[in-house]
Amino acid sequence: MPTQNPIFIPGPTNLPEAVRRALDVPMEDQRAPDFPDFTLPLFADLKRVFKTEAGEALIFPASGTGGWEAALTNTLSPGDKVLTSRFGQFSMLWADMCQRLGLEVITADVPWGEGVPLDKFAEILGADKGHEIKAVLACHNETATGVTSDIPGVRRVLDDAGHPALLFVDGVSSIASIDFRMDEWGVDCAVSGSQKGFMLPPGLALVAVSQRGLEAAKSAKLPRCYFDFEDMLKLNRTGFFPYTPAVGLMRGLRASLDLLLEEGLDNVFARHYRMAEGVRRAVAAWDMELVSAGPQWRSDTVSAIRVPEGGDATAVIAGAYHRYGLSLGTGLAELSGKVFRIGHLGSVTELMLISAIAGAEMAMRDAGIAVELGSGVAAAQSWYRQDSDTVAQAAE
Ligand SMILES: *Cc1c(COP(=O)(O)O)cnc(C)c1O
C-alpha cells in the first residue's frame, strides 16, 4: 500500500536521499590505517557546524540525553551548584538528570511557552558573589513548547555579572537548523544529537566542548567512564576511538555535513525560518495559538499548536496517524491532550509542510474541531509563493 508519508515530528526527522544512501554501506574496519582520512575531516567539519575553532567536537554512540550526561559528568563535581530554567519537557529532564547525578540545582522556572529568563538569571548570578554556581544550563530550543531562547543574552548576563560559571547549551533541536555560535557566544559545552537538524537516524550524541570546559574536566570529580572526554579525545586526535564507533551513522554524518556546508549555514537557517513561517501562518489562519508566548520565543524548528478549548489533541494526533498516515508530534507532559506539534526541521519542503497542514486540518475536523478546510493550506501557500528575496528581508 502506498501509505508512506514523511514524518512531521520534531525528531527523528526525514532522511535526505543522499544521507540514506550514505548509510547503506558494507561494514568497515574502524582500525584500518586509513580510517583517520575519514574521521579527522569529519571532526573538523562538525566543528564548523557548531561554529567552534577553539573547541573540540566529539561523537558518542548515544542519543542527545547521553550528550547531556557527557557535558555534566566531565566538567562538574558532586554537590556543585548549577543554574537552569525549566519551561518544557526537555529543560525539565536535563535539570532532573543534574539532580540524579548529585548536583545542586537552582531553578529559575518560567511558564511553559517562555524561554530562559535573562532577568532572573542576572539576579541570581549577581547575588552569587562567592561564585558557587559552577555552570549555567540553557535549553536553546525547547522542543516540547516550540520556544527558542536567547543564548547570546545568557552570555551577556554572565559577563555583566563578571561570573565565571561554565555555559552549557542543549542544542539538540537547534544546532544545524537555527543560528548557533559556540565560540562567539562563549558556550563551554554544546550538546546535539543525530536525529534532528542533522537529518540522521538516532544514535549519535554530538557534543562540542570549549578549552575552558576541558580545563574544568581536569579537576571534575563526577564519575564518568563511557563518556569521558579525555579518553575520547586522546584517541580522536589520531583519528581513532576508544571503543567501536558507530561507523555506519558516521558515514551518514559525512553526507549530512556535506549537505549543510554546501548549502551554507546561513541559507540553512533562512530556509528553516521560511518553512516555519508557513506553518505559523496556517496556525494564525486557523485562529489557533502557539504555545510560545510571544514572537521572540518562536521556534523555527517546531511549532506546538494548542487546540481550542474542549478539543482533544490526542484524538487529532491518533486520527491523523490512523486515517491519513500522518505523524504529528504529541503534547508532552502537561501539554498532553492540549497540543499537537509540527516539526519543520531538517529535510522538509514547502509541499511536504502543506500536506502536513492539510492533514492536520482534516484530522481536526474529524475530531470535532471547527476549522475551515483549506484555510491553513491557503495561508501557507501564500507565504511559500512569495519571492525568496522578500522572504529573506522579512527574516531580518
Ligand atoms: C530530542 C531532544 C533531547 C533528547 O534527545 P534524545 O536524543 O531523545 O536523547 C534533548 N533536548 C532537546 C531540546 C531535544 O529536542
Coordinates of C-alpha atoms and ligand atoms in Angstrom, one line a residue:
M1 CA 0.0 0.0 0.0
P2 CA 1.5 3.4 -0.9
T3 CA 1.0 4.9 2.6
Q4 CA 4.5 6.0 3.4
N5 CA 4.3 9.7 4.2
P6 CA 7.2 11.8 5.6
I7 CA 7.0 12.3 9.3
F8 CA 6.3 15.7 10.9
I9 CA 7.6 15.0 14.4
P10 CA 10.5 17.2 15.6
G11 CA 12.8 14.2 15.6
P12 CA 13.7 11.7 14.3
T13 CA 13.4 13.8 11.1
N14 CA 13.2 12.7 7.5
L15 CA 16.3 11.4 5.8
P16 CA 17.6 13.1 2.7
E17 CA 18.2 10.6 -0.1
A18 CA 22.0 11.4 0.0
V19 CA 22.1 10.5 3.7
R20 CA 20.1 7.4 3.2
R21 CA 22.4 6.1 0.5
A22 CA 25.4 7.0 2.6
L23 CA 24.1 4.9 5.4
D24 CA 23.7 1.9 3.2
V25 CA 27.4 0.7 3.1
P26 CA 29.2 -2.5 3.9
M27 CA 30.8 -2.6 7.4
E28 CA 34.3 -1.3 7.5
D29 CA 37.3 -1.7 9.7
Q30 CA 37.4 1.0 12.4
R31 CA 41.1 0.3 13.0
A32 CA 42.1 0.5 9.3
P33 CA 45.3 2.5 8.8
D34 CA 43.4 5.0 6.6
F35 CA 40.3 5.3 8.9
P36 CA 41.7 8.7 10.1
D37 CA 41.4 10.0 6.5
F38 CA 37.7 9.7 7.1
T39 CA 37.4 10.8 10.7
L40 CA 39.7 13.7 11.0
P41 CA 37.9 15.8 8.4
L42 CA 34.6 14.7 9.9
F43 CA 35.6 16.2 13.3
A44 CA 36.8 19.4 11.5
D45 CA 33.5 19.8 9.6
L46 CA 31.4 19.0 12.7
K47 CA 33.2 21.9 14.4
R48 CA 32.2 24.2 11.6
V49 CA 28.6 23.4 12.2
F50 CA 29.0 24.1 15.9
K51 CA 30.9 27.2 14.9
T52 CA 33.9 26.4 17.1
E53 CA 37.5 26.7 16.1
A54 CA 39.0 26.7 19.6
G55 CA 36.9 23.8 21.0
E56 CA 36.7 20.1 20.2
A57 CA 33.8 18.1 18.7
L58 CA 33.1 14.6 20.0
I59 CA 30.9 11.9 18.5
F60 CA 29.4 9.4 21.0
P61 CA 27.3 6.4 20.1
A62 CA 24.3 7.7 22.2
S63 CA 21.3 9.9 21.9
G64 CA 21.1 13.6 22.9
T65 CA 20.5 12.5 26.5
G66 CA 23.9 10.9 26.6
G67 CA 25.3 14.2 25.4
W68 CA 23.7 15.9 28.4
E69 CA 25.3 13.4 30.7
A70 CA 28.7 13.8 29.0
A71 CA 28.6 17.6 29.5
L72 CA 27.7 17.3 33.2
T73 CA 29.9 14.4 34.3
N74 CA 33.1 15.6 32.6
T75 CA 33.1 19.1 34.0
L76 CA 31.4 19.1 37.4
S77 CA 31.9 17.6 40.9
P78 CA 29.3 16.1 43.3
G79 CA 27.4 18.9 45.1
D80 CA 28.3 21.6 42.6
K81 CA 25.6 24.2 42.1
V82 CA 24.2 24.7 38.6
L83 CA 21.6 27.2 37.5
T84 CA 18.9 26.4 35.0
S85 CA 15.4 27.2 34.0
R86 CA 12.6 24.7 33.3
F87 CA 9.9 25.5 30.8
G88 CA 9.2 22.3 29.0
Q89 CA 9.9 18.5 28.9
F90 CA 13.5 18.7 27.8
S91 CA 14.7 21.6 30.1
M92 CA 12.9 19.7 32.9
L93 CA 14.6 16.4 32.1
W94 CA 18.1 17.9 32.0
A95 CA 17.5 19.5 35.4
D96 CA 16.3 16.2 36.7
M97 CA 19.5 14.5 35.4
C98 CA 21.5 17.1 37.3
Q99 CA 19.7 16.2 40.5
R100 CA 20.1 12.5 39.9
L101 CA 23.9 12.9 39.4
G102 CA 24.2 14.7 42.7
L103 CA 24.4 18.3 41.6
E104 CA 22.6 21.0 43.5
V105 CA 20.2 22.5 41.1
I106 CA 19.0 26.1 41.3
T107 CA 15.9 26.6 39.0
A108 CA 14.6 29.9 37.7
D109 CA 11.4 28.4 36.2
V110 CA 9.0 30.2 33.9
P111 CA 5.7 29.2 32.5
W112 CA 5.8 26.8 29.6
G113 CA 5.8 28.9 26.4
E114 CA 8.5 31.3 27.6
G115 CA 12.3 30.7 27.4
V116 CA 15.4 31.4 29.5
P117 CA 14.5 34.3 31.9
L118 CA 17.6 36.6 31.5
D119 CA 16.4 38.9 34.3
K120 CA 16.1 36.1 36.8
F121 CA 19.5 34.7 35.7
A122 CA 21.0 38.1 36.2
E123 CA 19.6 38.5 39.7
I124 CA 20.8 35.0 40.8
L125 CA 24.2 35.3 39.2
G126 CA 24.7 38.8 40.5
A127 CA 23.9 37.6 44.1
D128 CA 26.3 34.7 43.9
K129 CA 29.3 36.7 45.0
G130 CA 31.2 33.6 46.0
H131 CA 30.8 32.1 42.6
E132 CA 29.4 28.9 43.9
I133 CA 27.4 28.3 40.8
K134 CA 29.7 26.3 38.6
A135 CA 27.6 26.0 35.4
V136 CA 24.6 27.6 33.8
L137 CA 22.4 25.3 31.7
A138 CA 20.2 26.7 28.9
C139 CA 17.9 24.8 26.6
H140 CA 18.4 26.7 23.3
N141 CA 15.3 25.3 21.7
E142 CA 12.6 23.7 23.9
T143 CA 11.2 21.1 21.6
A144 CA 8.1 20.5 23.8
T145 CA 6.8 24.0 23.5
G146 CA 8.5 25.3 20.3
V147 CA 10.4 28.0 22.2
T148 CA 13.8 29.3 21.2
S149 CA 15.9 31.1 23.9
D150 CA 18.4 33.9 23.6
I151 CA 21.8 32.3 24.2
P152 CA 23.9 35.4 23.5
G153 CA 21.7 37.0 26.1
V154 CA 22.7 34.4 28.6
R155 CA 26.3 35.0 27.7
R156 CA 25.8 38.7 28.3
V157 CA 24.2 38.2 31.7
L158 CA 27.2 36.1 32.8
D159 CA 29.6 38.7 31.5
D160 CA 27.8 41.6 33.1
A161 CA 27.8 39.8 36.4
G162 CA 31.5 39.0 36.0
H163 CA 30.5 35.4 36.7
P164 CA 32.9 32.6 35.7
A165 CA 30.3 29.8 35.6
L166 CA 30.6 27.5 32.6
L167 CA 27.8 27.8 30.0
F168 CA 26.2 24.6 28.7
V169 CA 23.6 24.6 25.9
D170 CA 21.2 22.0 24.9
G171 CA 21.2 22.4 21.1
V172 CA 19.6 19.1 20.3
S173 CA 16.8 20.6 18.2
S174 CA 18.6 23.8 17.2
I175 CA 22.1 23.1 16.1
A176 CA 22.3 22.7 12.3
S177 CA 18.8 24.4 11.9
I178 CA 18.8 27.6 14.0
D179 CA 21.7 30.0 14.3
F180 CA 24.2 28.8 16.9
R181 CA 27.7 30.1 17.5
M182 CA 29.7 28.2 20.1
D183 CA 32.9 30.4 20.2
E184 CA 31.2 33.8 19.6
W185 CA 28.6 33.1 22.4
G186 CA 31.2 31.7 24.8
V187 CA 29.5 28.3 25.1
D188 CA 31.6 25.8 27.0
C189 CA 29.6 22.7 26.2
A190 CA 27.0 22.3 23.4
V191 CA 25.0 19.1 23.0
S192 CA 23.2 17.9 19.9
G193 CA 22.0 14.6 18.5
S194 CA 22.0 13.0 15.1
Q195 CA 18.2 12.7 14.6
K196 CA 17.0 16.3 14.4
G197 CA 18.8 19.0 12.4
F198 CA 21.4 16.6 11.3
M199 CA 18.8 14.5 9.5
L200 CA 20.2 11.2 10.5
P201 CA 18.7 8.2 12.4
P202 CA 19.0 8.4 16.1
G203 CA 22.2 7.0 17.6
L204 CA 24.9 9.8 17.8
A205 CA 25.3 12.3 20.6
L206 CA 27.2 15.2 19.0
V207 CA 29.0 17.3 21.6
A208 CA 31.3 20.2 21.5
V209 CA 33.5 21.4 24.4
S210 CA 35.5 24.6 24.8
Q211 CA 39.1 24.8 26.1
R212 CA 37.6 26.1 29.4
G213 CA 35.4 23.0 29.6
L214 CA 38.4 20.8 29.0
E215 CA 40.3 22.6 31.7
A216 CA 37.4 22.1 34.1
A217 CA 37.4 18.4 33.2
K218 CA 40.8 18.0 34.8
S219 CA 39.5 18.6 38.3
A220 CA 35.9 17.5 37.9
K221 CA 35.0 14.6 40.2
L222 CA 31.7 13.2 39.0
P223 CA 32.2 9.6 38.0
R224 CA 32.4 9.0 34.2
C225 CA 33.7 6.3 32.0
Y226 CA 32.0 5.7 28.7
F227 CA 31.5 9.5 28.1
D228 CA 35.0 10.5 29.3
F229 CA 36.1 13.4 27.1
E230 CA 39.8 12.8 27.7
D231 CA 39.7 9.1 26.8
M232 CA 37.8 10.0 23.7
L233 CA 39.9 12.9 22.6
K234 CA 43.2 11.1 23.2
L235 CA 42.3 8.6 20.6
N236 CA 40.3 11.0 18.4
R237 CA 43.4 13.1 17.9
T238 CA 44.9 10.2 16.0
G239 CA 41.6 9.6 14.1
F240 CA 40.5 6.6 16.2
F241 CA 38.2 5.8 19.0
P242 CA 38.5 4.2 22.5
Y243 CA 35.6 1.8 21.6
T244 CA 33.7 0.8 18.5
P245 CA 32.3 4.0 16.9
A246 CA 29.0 4.0 15.1
V247 CA 30.7 3.8 11.7
G248 CA 27.5 3.5 9.7
L249 CA 26.0 6.6 11.2
M250 CA 29.2 8.4 10.8
R251 CA 29.1 7.8 7.1
G252 CA 25.6 9.3 7.2
L253 CA 27.0 12.2 9.2
R254 CA 29.6 12.8 6.4
A255 CA 26.7 13.1 3.9
S256 CA 24.7 15.3 6.3
L257 CA 27.7 17.7 6.9
D258 CA 28.3 17.9 3.1
L259 CA 24.7 18.9 2.5
L260 CA 24.7 21.5 5.3
L261 CA 28.0 23.1 4.4
E262 CA 27.3 23.1 0.7
E263 CA 24.1 24.9 1.2
G264 CA 25.8 27.2 3.7
L265 CA 24.6 27.5 7.3
D266 CA 23.1 30.9 6.8
N267 CA 21.0 29.5 4.0
V268 CA 20.0 26.6 6.1
F269 CA 18.8 28.9 8.9
A270 CA 16.9 31.1 6.4
R271 CA 15.3 28.0 5.0
H272 CA 14.1 26.9 8.4
Y273 CA 12.6 30.3 9.0
R274 CA 10.8 30.1 5.7
M275 CA 9.4 26.7 6.4
A276 CA 8.4 27.6 10.0
E277 CA 6.7 30.8 8.9
G278 CA 4.4 28.9 6.6
V279 CA 3.2 26.7 9.5
R280 CA 2.8 29.8 11.7
R281 CA 0.7 31.5 9.0
A282 CA -1.5 28.4 8.9
V283 CA -2.0 28.4 12.7
A284 CA -3.0 32.0 12.5
A285 CA -5.5 31.3 9.7
W286 CA -7.0 28.6 11.9
D287 CA -7.3 31.2 14.6
M288 CA -5.4 29.0 16.9
E289 CA -2.5 29.7 19.3
L290 CA 1.1 28.6 19.5
V291 CA 2.3 27.5 22.9
S292 CA 5.2 30.0 22.5
A293 CA 4.2 33.1 24.5
G294 CA 5.5 35.7 22.1
P295 CA 7.2 36.3 18.7
Q296 CA 10.6 36.5 20.4
W297 CA 10.3 32.9 21.5
R298 CA 9.0 31.3 18.3
S299 CA 11.0 28.3 17.2
D300 CA 11.9 27.8 13.5
T301 CA 12.3 24.0 14.0
V302 CA 9.0 23.1 15.7
S303 CA 5.6 24.6 16.3
A304 CA 3.5 23.5 19.3
I305 CA -0.1 24.3 18.5
R306 CA -2.9 24.5 21.1
V307 CA -6.2 23.0 20.1
P308 CA -9.2 25.1 21.1
E309 CA -10.8 24.7 24.5
G310 CA -12.8 21.4 24.5
G311 CA -10.7 20.0 21.7
D312 CA -8.7 16.8 22.2
A313 CA -5.3 17.0 20.7
T314 CA -4.7 13.3 21.4
A315 CA -7.6 12.4 19.1
V316 CA -6.3 14.7 16.4
I317 CA -2.9 13.0 16.5
A318 CA -4.3 9.5 16.6
G319 CA -6.8 10.3 13.8
A320 CA -4.1 11.9 11.7
Y321 CA -2.0 8.8 12.1
H322 CA -4.6 6.1 11.5
R323 CA -6.6 7.7 8.8
Y324 CA -4.1 9.7 6.8
G325 CA -0.7 8.1 7.8
L326 CA 0.4 11.5 9.1
S327 CA 2.7 11.6 12.1
L328 CA 2.3 14.8 14.1
G329 CA 4.2 15.4 17.4
T330 CA 2.4 14.8 20.6
G331 CA 1.9 17.2 23.5
L332 CA 4.4 16.2 26.2
A333 CA 3.8 16.1 30.0
E334 CA 1.5 19.0 31.0
L335 CA 0.7 19.7 27.3
S336 CA -0.6 16.2 26.7
G337 CA -4.1 16.4 25.1
K338 CA -3.9 20.1 24.6
V339 CA -1.3 20.4 22.0
F340 CA 0.0 18.8 18.8
R341 CA 3.3 19.7 17.2
I342 CA 4.5 20.1 13.7
G343 CA 8.2 19.5 13.3
H344 CA 9.6 21.6 10.4
L345 CA 13.3 20.9 10.7
G346 CA 15.7 19.1 8.6
S347 CA 14.8 17.7 5.3
V348 CA 11.3 19.2 4.6
T349 CA 10.0 21.1 1.7
E350 CA 7.1 23.6 1.3
L351 CA 5.0 21.0 -0.3
M352 CA 5.6 18.5 2.4
L353 CA 4.5 21.0 5.0
I354 CA 1.5 21.9 3.0
S355 CA 0.5 18.2 3.2
A356 CA 1.0 18.2 6.9
I357 CA -1.1 21.3 7.3
A358 CA -3.8 19.8 5.1
G359 CA -3.7 16.5 7.1
A360 CA -3.9 18.4 10.4
E361 CA -7.0 20.3 9.1
M362 CA -8.7 17.0 8.2
A363 CA -7.8 15.3 11.5
M364 CA -9.0 18.3 13.5
R365 CA -12.3 18.3 11.6
D366 CA -12.6 14.6 12.2
A367 CA -12.0 15.2 15.9
G368 CA -14.8 17.8 16.0
I369 CA -12.7 20.9 15.9
A370 CA -14.3 23.7 13.9
V371 CA -11.5 24.6 11.4
E372 CA -12.2 25.6 7.9
L373 CA -10.7 23.1 5.5
G374 CA -8.1 24.7 3.3
S375 CA -7.7 27.8 5.4
G376 CA -4.3 27.0 6.8
V377 CA -3.2 25.5 3.5
A378 CA -4.1 28.7 1.7
A379 CA -2.2 30.8 4.2
A380 CA 0.9 28.6 3.9
Q381 CA 0.6 28.6 0.1
S382 CA 0.5 32.4 0.0
W383 CA 3.6 32.6 2.2
Y384 CA 5.6 29.9 0.3
R385 CA 4.8 31.5 -3.1
Q386 CA 6.5 34.8 -2.2
D387 CA 9.6 35.5 -4.0
S388 CA 12.6 34.4 -1.8
D389 CA 14.1 37.9 -1.7
T390 CA 11.0 39.3 0.0
V391 CA 11.1 36.3 2.4
A392 CA 14.8 36.9 3.3
Q393 CA 14.1 40.6 4.0
A394 CA 11.2 39.7 6.3
A395 CA 13.5 37.4 8.2
E396 CA 15.9 40.3 9.1
Ligands
LIG1 C1 15.2 15.4 21.4 C2 15.8 16.3 22.5 C3 16.6 15.9 23.5 C4 16.8 14.4 23.8 O1 17.4 13.8 22.9 P1 17.4 12.2 22.8 O2 18.1 12.0 21.5 O3 15.9 11.8 22.7 O4 18.1 11.6 23.9 C5 17.1 16.8 24.4 N1 16.8 18.1 24.3 C6 16.1 18.6 23.3 C7 15.8 20.0 23.2 C8 15.5 17.7 22.4 O5 14.7 18.2 21.4

